[in-house]
Short mmCIF file of C-alpha atoms in Angstrom, two decimals:
data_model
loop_
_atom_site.label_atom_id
_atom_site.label_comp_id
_atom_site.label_asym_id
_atom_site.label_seq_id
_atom_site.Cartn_x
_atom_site.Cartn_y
_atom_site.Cartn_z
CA UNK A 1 -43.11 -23.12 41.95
CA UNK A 2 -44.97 -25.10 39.76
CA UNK A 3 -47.17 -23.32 39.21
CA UNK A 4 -45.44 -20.06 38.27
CA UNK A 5 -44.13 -22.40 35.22
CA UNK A 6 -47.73 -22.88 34.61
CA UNK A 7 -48.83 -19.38 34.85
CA UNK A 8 -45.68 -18.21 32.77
CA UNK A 9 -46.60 -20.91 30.31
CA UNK A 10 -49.97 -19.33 29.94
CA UNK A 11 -48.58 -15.95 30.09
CA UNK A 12 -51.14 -14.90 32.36
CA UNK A 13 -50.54 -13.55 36.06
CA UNK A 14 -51.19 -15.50 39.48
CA UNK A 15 -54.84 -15.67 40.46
CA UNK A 16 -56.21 -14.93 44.19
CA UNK A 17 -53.84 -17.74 46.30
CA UNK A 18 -57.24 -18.71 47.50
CA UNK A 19 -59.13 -19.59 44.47
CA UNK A 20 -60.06 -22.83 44.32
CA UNK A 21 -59.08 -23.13 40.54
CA UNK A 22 -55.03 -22.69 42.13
CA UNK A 23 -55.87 -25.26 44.23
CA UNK A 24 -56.81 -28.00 42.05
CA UNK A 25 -54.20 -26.75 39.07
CA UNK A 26 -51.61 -25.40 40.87
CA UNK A 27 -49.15 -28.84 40.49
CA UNK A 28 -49.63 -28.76 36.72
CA UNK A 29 -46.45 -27.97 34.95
CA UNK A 30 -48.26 -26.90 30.98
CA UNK A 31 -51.55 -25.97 30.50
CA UNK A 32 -51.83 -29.25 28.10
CA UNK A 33 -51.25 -31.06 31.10
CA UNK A 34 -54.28 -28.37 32.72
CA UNK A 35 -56.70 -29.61 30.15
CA UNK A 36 -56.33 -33.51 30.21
CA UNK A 37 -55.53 -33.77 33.98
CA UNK A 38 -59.06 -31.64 34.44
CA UNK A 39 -61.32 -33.75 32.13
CA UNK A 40 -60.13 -36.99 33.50
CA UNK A 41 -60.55 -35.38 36.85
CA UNK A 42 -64.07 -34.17 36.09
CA UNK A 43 -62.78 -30.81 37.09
CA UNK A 44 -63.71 -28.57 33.74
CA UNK A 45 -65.66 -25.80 36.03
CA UNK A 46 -62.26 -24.67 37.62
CA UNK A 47 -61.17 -25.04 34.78
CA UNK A 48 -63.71 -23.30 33.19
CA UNK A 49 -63.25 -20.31 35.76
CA UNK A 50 -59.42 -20.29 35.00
CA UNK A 51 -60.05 -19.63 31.22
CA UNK A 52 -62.31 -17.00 31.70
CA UNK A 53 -60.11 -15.55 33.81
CA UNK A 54 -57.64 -15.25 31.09
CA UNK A 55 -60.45 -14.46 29.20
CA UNK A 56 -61.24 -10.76 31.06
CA UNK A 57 -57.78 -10.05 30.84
CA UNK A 58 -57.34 -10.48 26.99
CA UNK A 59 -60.31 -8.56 26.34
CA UNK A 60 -58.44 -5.46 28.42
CA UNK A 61 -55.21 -6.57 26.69
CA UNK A 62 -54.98 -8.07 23.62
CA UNK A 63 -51.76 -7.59 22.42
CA UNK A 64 -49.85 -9.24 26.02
CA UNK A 65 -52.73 -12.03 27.09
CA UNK A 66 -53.65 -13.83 23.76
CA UNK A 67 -56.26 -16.67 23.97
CA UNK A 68 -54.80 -18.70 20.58
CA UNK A 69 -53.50 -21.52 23.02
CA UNK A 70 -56.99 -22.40 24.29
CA UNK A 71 -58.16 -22.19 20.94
CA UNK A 72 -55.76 -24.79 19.33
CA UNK A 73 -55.03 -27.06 22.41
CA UNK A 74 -58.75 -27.65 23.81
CA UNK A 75 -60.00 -29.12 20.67
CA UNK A 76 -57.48 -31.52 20.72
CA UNK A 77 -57.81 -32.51 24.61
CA UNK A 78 -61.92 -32.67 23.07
CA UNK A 79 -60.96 -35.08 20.05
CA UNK A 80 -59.28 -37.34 22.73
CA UNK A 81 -61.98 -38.51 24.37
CA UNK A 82 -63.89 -41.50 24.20
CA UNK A 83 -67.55 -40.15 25.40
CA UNK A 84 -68.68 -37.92 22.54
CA UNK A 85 -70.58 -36.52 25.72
CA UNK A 86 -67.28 -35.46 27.67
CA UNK A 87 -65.89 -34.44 23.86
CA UNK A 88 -69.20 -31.57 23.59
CA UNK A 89 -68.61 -30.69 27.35
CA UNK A 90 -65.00 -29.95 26.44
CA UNK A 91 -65.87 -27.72 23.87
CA UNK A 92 -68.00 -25.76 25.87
CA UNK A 93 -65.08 -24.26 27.65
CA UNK A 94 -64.78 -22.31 24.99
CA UNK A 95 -68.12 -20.95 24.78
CA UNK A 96 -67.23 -16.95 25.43
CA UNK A 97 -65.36 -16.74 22.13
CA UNK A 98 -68.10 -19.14 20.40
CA UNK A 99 -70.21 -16.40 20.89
CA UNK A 100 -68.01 -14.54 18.77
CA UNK A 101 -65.79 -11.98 20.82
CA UNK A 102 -62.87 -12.80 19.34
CA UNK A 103 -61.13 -9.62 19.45
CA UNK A 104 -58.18 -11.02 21.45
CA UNK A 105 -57.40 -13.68 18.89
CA UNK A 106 -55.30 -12.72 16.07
CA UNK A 107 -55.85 -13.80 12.58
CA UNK A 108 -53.98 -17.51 13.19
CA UNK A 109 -56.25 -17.64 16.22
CA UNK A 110 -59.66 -16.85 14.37
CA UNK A 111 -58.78 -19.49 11.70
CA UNK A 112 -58.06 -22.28 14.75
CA UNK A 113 -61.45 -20.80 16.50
CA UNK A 114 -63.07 -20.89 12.83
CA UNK A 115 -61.75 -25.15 12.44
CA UNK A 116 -62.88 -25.29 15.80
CA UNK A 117 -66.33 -24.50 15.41
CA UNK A 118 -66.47 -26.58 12.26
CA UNK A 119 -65.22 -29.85 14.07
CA UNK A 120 -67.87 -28.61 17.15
CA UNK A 121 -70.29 -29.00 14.17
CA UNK A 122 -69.31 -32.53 13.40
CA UNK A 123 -69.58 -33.82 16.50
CA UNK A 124 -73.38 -32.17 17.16
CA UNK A 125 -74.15 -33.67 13.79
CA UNK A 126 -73.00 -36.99 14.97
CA UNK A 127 -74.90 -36.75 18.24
CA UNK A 128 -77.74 -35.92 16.04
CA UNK A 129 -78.03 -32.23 17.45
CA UNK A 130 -78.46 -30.80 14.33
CA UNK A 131 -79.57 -27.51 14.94
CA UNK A 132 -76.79 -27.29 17.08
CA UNK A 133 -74.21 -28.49 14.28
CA UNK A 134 -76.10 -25.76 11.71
CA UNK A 135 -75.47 -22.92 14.41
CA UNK A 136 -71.72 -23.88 14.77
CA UNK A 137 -71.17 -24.06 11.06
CA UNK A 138 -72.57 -20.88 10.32
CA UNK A 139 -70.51 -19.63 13.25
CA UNK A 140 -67.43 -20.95 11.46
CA UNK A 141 -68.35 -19.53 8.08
CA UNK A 142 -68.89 -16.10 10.03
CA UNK A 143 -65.12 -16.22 11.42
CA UNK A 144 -63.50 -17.31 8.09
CA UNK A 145 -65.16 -14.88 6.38
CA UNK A 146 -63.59 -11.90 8.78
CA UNK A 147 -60.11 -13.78 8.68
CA UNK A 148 -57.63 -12.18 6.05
CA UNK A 149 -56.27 -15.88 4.78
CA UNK A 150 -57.91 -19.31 4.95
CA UNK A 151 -57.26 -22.95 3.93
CA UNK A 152 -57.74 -23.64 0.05
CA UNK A 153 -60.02 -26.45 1.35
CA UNK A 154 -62.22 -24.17 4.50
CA UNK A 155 -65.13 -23.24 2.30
CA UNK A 156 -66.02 -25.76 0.42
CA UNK A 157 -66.19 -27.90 3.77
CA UNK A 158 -68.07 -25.35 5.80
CA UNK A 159 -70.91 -25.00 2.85
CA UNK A 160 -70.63 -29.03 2.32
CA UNK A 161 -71.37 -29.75 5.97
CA UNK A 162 -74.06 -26.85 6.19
CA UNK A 163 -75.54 -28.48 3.34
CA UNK A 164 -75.26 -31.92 4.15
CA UNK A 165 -77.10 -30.93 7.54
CA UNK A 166 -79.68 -29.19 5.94
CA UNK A 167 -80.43 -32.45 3.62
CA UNK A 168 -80.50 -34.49 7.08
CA UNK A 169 -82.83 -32.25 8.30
CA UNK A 170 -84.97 -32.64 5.26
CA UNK A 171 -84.69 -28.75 4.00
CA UNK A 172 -83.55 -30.02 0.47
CA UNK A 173 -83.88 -27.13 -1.03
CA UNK A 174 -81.49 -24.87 1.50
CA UNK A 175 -79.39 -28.40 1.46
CA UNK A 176 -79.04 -27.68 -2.77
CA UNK A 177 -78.13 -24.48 -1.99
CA UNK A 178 -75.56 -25.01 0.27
CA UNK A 179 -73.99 -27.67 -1.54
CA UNK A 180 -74.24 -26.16 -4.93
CA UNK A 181 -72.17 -22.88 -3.41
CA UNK A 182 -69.67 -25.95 -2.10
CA UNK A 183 -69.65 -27.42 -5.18
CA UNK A 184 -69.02 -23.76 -7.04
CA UNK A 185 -66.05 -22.81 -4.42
CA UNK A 186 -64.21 -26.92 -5.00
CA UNK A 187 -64.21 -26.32 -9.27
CA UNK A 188 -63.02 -23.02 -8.93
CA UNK A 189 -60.24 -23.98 -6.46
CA UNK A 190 -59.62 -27.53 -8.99
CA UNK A 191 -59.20 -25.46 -12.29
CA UNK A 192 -57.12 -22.73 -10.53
CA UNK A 193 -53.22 -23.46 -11.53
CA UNK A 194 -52.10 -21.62 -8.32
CA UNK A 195 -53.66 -24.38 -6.40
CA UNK A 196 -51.28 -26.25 -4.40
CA UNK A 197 -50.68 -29.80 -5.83
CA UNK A 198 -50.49 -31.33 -2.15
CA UNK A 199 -53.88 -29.69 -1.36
CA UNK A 200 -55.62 -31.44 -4.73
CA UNK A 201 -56.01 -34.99 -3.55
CA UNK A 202 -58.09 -33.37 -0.77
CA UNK A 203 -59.93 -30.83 -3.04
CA UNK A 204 -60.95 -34.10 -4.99
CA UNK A 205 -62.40 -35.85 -2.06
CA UNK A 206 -63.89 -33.35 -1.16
CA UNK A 207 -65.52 -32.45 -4.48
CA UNK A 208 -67.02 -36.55 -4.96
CA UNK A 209 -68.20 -36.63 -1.22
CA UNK A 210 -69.89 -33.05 -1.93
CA UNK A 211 -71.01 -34.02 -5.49
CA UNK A 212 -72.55 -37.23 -3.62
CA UNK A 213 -74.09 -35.61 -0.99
CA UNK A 214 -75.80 -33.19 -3.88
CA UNK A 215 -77.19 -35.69 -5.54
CA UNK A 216 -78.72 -37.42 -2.92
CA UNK A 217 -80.59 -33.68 -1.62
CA UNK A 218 -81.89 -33.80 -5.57
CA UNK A 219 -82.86 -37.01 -5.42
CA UNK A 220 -84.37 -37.02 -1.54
CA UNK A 221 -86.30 -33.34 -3.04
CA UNK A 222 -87.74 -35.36 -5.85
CA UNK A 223 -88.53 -38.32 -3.76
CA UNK A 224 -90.63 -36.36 -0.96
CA UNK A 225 -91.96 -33.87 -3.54
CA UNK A 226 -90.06 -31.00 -2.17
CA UNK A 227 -89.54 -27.97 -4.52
CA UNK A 228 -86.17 -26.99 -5.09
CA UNK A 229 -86.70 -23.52 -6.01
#
């Protein structure tokens, strides 16, 4: 049936025949298809139960039910929408392993759950929840720092958005901090020779947007008679 291709897809057994997540998923052929079909349907709590399904039985089993397809494909159903609203709920269905339990994820997984809170934090910024975005970025910064290999570019992003948040928040002096540590990790990656030359043009734009961002938290510090210190 269809939906034993799904299930295989997903590498995760049949549920109760009676569930009413079967019922409303059971015709999709890809759990791609699961996501979008869902949203557009307004149907992310059986959706919802379906991943935590696979959720229980990753935590029991690891090594046969991993979770690094939720991780990489829901964030891109999220970045699809049009409703930054419907792009936050979206995320949410991944809220058991934004609290952190990643144990069934392996290290590819934790880097994809790690650019996954990051981009969460973006889009709180942007909806002005920015104690939201903070909590997601230091979330992010708390997975890359377990993960054995990360992106030339991952840290001085994380601290740069930390940072910038901060300044918006008008904590200049945690904003400095945070974007002086982004601004330490982006030299020492530039000056490095076994930097990647296809990663560089990056690294710089990173580096002038950061270096901005600084200087504005200085200036904004100075300006409302903050202390830096």
């Amino acid at each position: 049936s269809k939906f034993s291709i799904f299930c295989i897809s997903l590498n995760v057994p049949k549920l109760n025949a009676q569930s009413d997540t079967i019922q409303n998923i059971q015709y999709l052929t890809n759990w791609m298809d699961s996501i979008e079909v869902a949203i557009k349907q307004k149907k992310l709590d059986h959706l919802e139960r379906f991943i935590e399904n696979h959720y229980a039985l990753a935590k029991e089993n690891p090594e046969k039910y991993s979770l690094d397809g939720w991780i990489e494909q829901i964030p891109k159903a999220a970045q699809s929408l049009w409703r930054i609203k419907d792009t936050l709920n979206t995320f949410s269905l991944l809220k058991p392993m934004f609290e952190l339990e990643w144990a069934p994820l392996t290290d590819s997984g934790m880097n994809n759950l790690g650019r996954t809170l990051n981009l969460l934090g973006v889009y709180q910024r942007s909806a002005t929840f920015l104690n939201d975005a903070l909590l997601s970025y230091q979330k992010a910064l708390t997975v890359f720092n377990e993960c054995k290999v990360v992106g030339t570019r991952t840290f001085p992003v994380i601290y740069g958005n930390i940072g910038n948040t901060y300044r918006r928040l008008g904590e200049y002096a945690k904003a400095i901090e945070y974007l002086s540590e982004s601004d330490r990790f982006s030299q020492g990656f530039l000056k490095d020779p076994q930097t990647s030359k296809g990663d560089l043009p990056l690294l710089i734009s990173d580096h002038i947007t950061n270096l901005n961002n600084l200087g504005l938290a200085l200036s904004n510090a100075q300006e409302f008679g903050h202390s830096t210190e």
